Structures are given as structure tokens and as C-alpha cells.
Amino acid sequence: TAALYSTQAVCKDLAVSSHKVQLEASTSNTLEVNGNLTLSGAGTIDMDDSNSATADGQINLHGNWTNSAGNAAFLEGNGTVKFNGAAAQVISNVTPEGTETYYNVILDNNLDTAVSNDLIASGNLTVNTGKTLTVDSAGYVRVNSKITNNGSVYIDNNGQLVQVDDTDANDGDYSSTKFQVKRTAQAKHTDYIYWSSPLSSFDVSGVPNGLRFLWDTAYNNINGTQGCWVPASGAMTPGKGYIA
């Protein structure tokens, strides 16, 4: 009966243990959880109207997401989950994925995988202005479709941000201050390390060394044949190897 209340339901904590909560067919169907959301037992949350062409409802969550019933108890459909708490929000360890799988995710709060758990968005991911997504060295974020970065994204050494469908055009700010990928490598002073582009249009000058080269197969070398390492500049070509 959400239509009787401007299609919005508001609560403090929400515990679903034996029945179903449905938010389907329209983004205006909104559930505002000002505390924690808990799924257990035979409880389910259904955001799937079985129509891939239409958007489903939205959950605005201010607290933690705890699902002890397993990933099958939450049907993400084409729905949206917005994290907008004032403190760190934790996604529980959900079997079998190890974390919850959402569709669209909006981060209106800072999220650090070292604290909040890994994040899976089978649709889009949006980082709002002034908010920070941090992927720690043991964490990952997986996004199937589009990433919109209006805040800041920091990926620690060995942390992973995986975008599955690379045909989606990301938008937002991906400058060196707003999108940082840390990679640590140990080498002797005279050794070279191989690099490839961490993201589209990455400038080779972002590789922290003054000696940057790429292999030019058409370069006439001193042996009278072709092929040599030549200084590299400009945007790195995805899939091409560089040394520094």
C-alpha cells in the first residue's frame, strides 16, 4: 500500500525474518531505513519485477546491511541501494558470494572495503560528491556496467576494481587527485618493471619513473634490423606493454 503514502516507507531498524518486502517497478517506490537492515530465516527482499527494461525501487540505508539468509534472499532486480549513513556502514559476509550483490549502488557515504566488506554492483556504481571509495589491499569492487565518480576513488596495492562491461562510458572525474591506483614493486636500481595501462587514456607520465619506454617493432636498430625500445609519451595504449 505504498501508494497511499507517497510511495515511501520509512522505518528505523528493519528485520525481515519470515515474510517478503517488495520494492518493484518504479524508482519512486522507496524504503528509507534509518537504522540497520537485517535479513534472516525465510525473510526476503524482492526488487525484481522480472522486467529488465524497467527500473525497480530504491533502498536508502543509513546503517549496516546484514544478511544471514544467503544471497538468494535478496533479489536485486533493477533496483538501487543508496548508502548514506553518517558513519562506516558494514555489509555482512553473505554466502556464497562473501558479500551482497546489488544492482545499482549509490555511495553517499565513504566506503572502505577494509571496514565495510567488498562491494558488488551488477548494474552501475555512483560515488557522490565529497565521498570516498577506498579499496584496500585485500579487497575488491566489481561493477558490471557504468561507473560515475563525482567523489574520490583510491585503490591500494593489490586491491582490485573490476569493471565487467567495458563498453559502458564512465563519467565523472578521473584525474590523478580523484582516481588513484597504488602499485608497489621492488626492483634493483638498474632493473626495469613492465606496466600496462590501468585505465583508458592513462598518461604514461603517471608511471613514477623518468625512464619510460615502449617497444617499436618498426624502429631501425643498430643491428641493421627492426625493433627497439623507444621513449614513451602521451596516453598509454590499453594492452600494450611499457617498461620503466
PDB file of C-alpha atoms in Angstrom, residues 61-64 82-90 105-112 116 119 126-134 152:
ATOM      1  CA  LEU A  61      20.223   2.728   4.037  1.00  0.00           C
ATOM      2  CA  HIS A  62      21.726   4.660   6.947  1.00  0.00           C
ATOM      3  CA  GLY A  63      23.029   1.682   8.935  1.00  0.00           C
ATOM      4  CA  ASN A  64      24.513  -1.773   8.335  1.00  0.00           C
ATOM      5  CA  LYS A  82      21.967   4.039  -1.603  1.00  0.00           C
ATOM      6  CA  PHE A  83      24.407   4.080   1.315  1.00  0.00           C
ATOM      7  CA  ASN A  84      24.029   7.387   3.128  1.00  0.00           C
ATOM      8  CA  GLY A  85      24.973   6.838   6.739  1.00  0.00           C
ATOM      9  CA  ALA A  86      26.981   9.232   8.867  1.00  0.00           C
ATOM     10  CA  ALA A  87      29.431   6.500   9.990  1.00  0.00           C
ATOM     11  CA  ALA A  88      31.034   3.490   8.279  1.00  0.00           C
ATOM     12  CA  GLN A  89      28.402   1.037   7.038  1.00  0.00           C
ATOM     13  CA  VAL A  90      29.148  -2.678   7.061  1.00  0.00           C
ATOM     14  CA  VAL A 105      24.743   1.312  -5.915  1.00  0.00           C
ATOM     15  CA  ILE A 106      24.982   4.965  -4.891  1.00  0.00           C
ATOM     16  CA  LEU A 107      27.642   5.847  -2.335  1.00  0.00           C
ATOM     17  CA  ASP A 108      26.546   8.937  -0.429  1.00  0.00           C
ATOM     18  CA  ASN A 109      28.855   7.842   2.377  1.00  0.00           C
ATOM     19  CA  ASN A 110      32.510   6.861   2.497  1.00  0.00           C
ATOM     20  CA  LEU A 111      33.050   3.136   1.908  1.00  0.00           C
ATOM     21  CA  ASP A 112      36.301   1.301   2.712  1.00  0.00           C
ATOM     22  CA  SER A 116      32.646  -2.355   5.119  1.00  0.00           C
ATOM     23  CA  LEU A 119      31.156  -4.464  -2.974  1.00  0.00           C
ATOM     24  CA  THR A 126      27.974   6.118  -8.405  1.00  0.00           C
ATOM     25  CA  VAL A 127      30.307   7.843  -5.941  1.00  0.00           C
ATOM     26  CA  ASN A 128      28.700  11.114  -4.872  1.00  0.00           C
ATOM     27  CA  THR A 129      30.453  14.462  -4.478  1.00  0.00           C
ATOM     28  CA  GLY A 130      32.660  14.657  -1.401  1.00  0.00           C
ATOM     29  CA  LYS A 131      32.531  10.886  -0.765  1.00  0.00           C
ATOM     30  CA  THR A 132      35.401   8.393  -0.998  1.00  0.00           C
ATOM     31  CA  LEU A 133      35.554   4.773  -2.113  1.00  0.00           C
ATOM     32  CA  THR A 134      38.673   3.009  -0.803  1.00  0.00           C
ATOM     33  CA  SER A 152      37.274  10.105  -4.945  1.00  0.00           C
TER      34      SER A 152
END
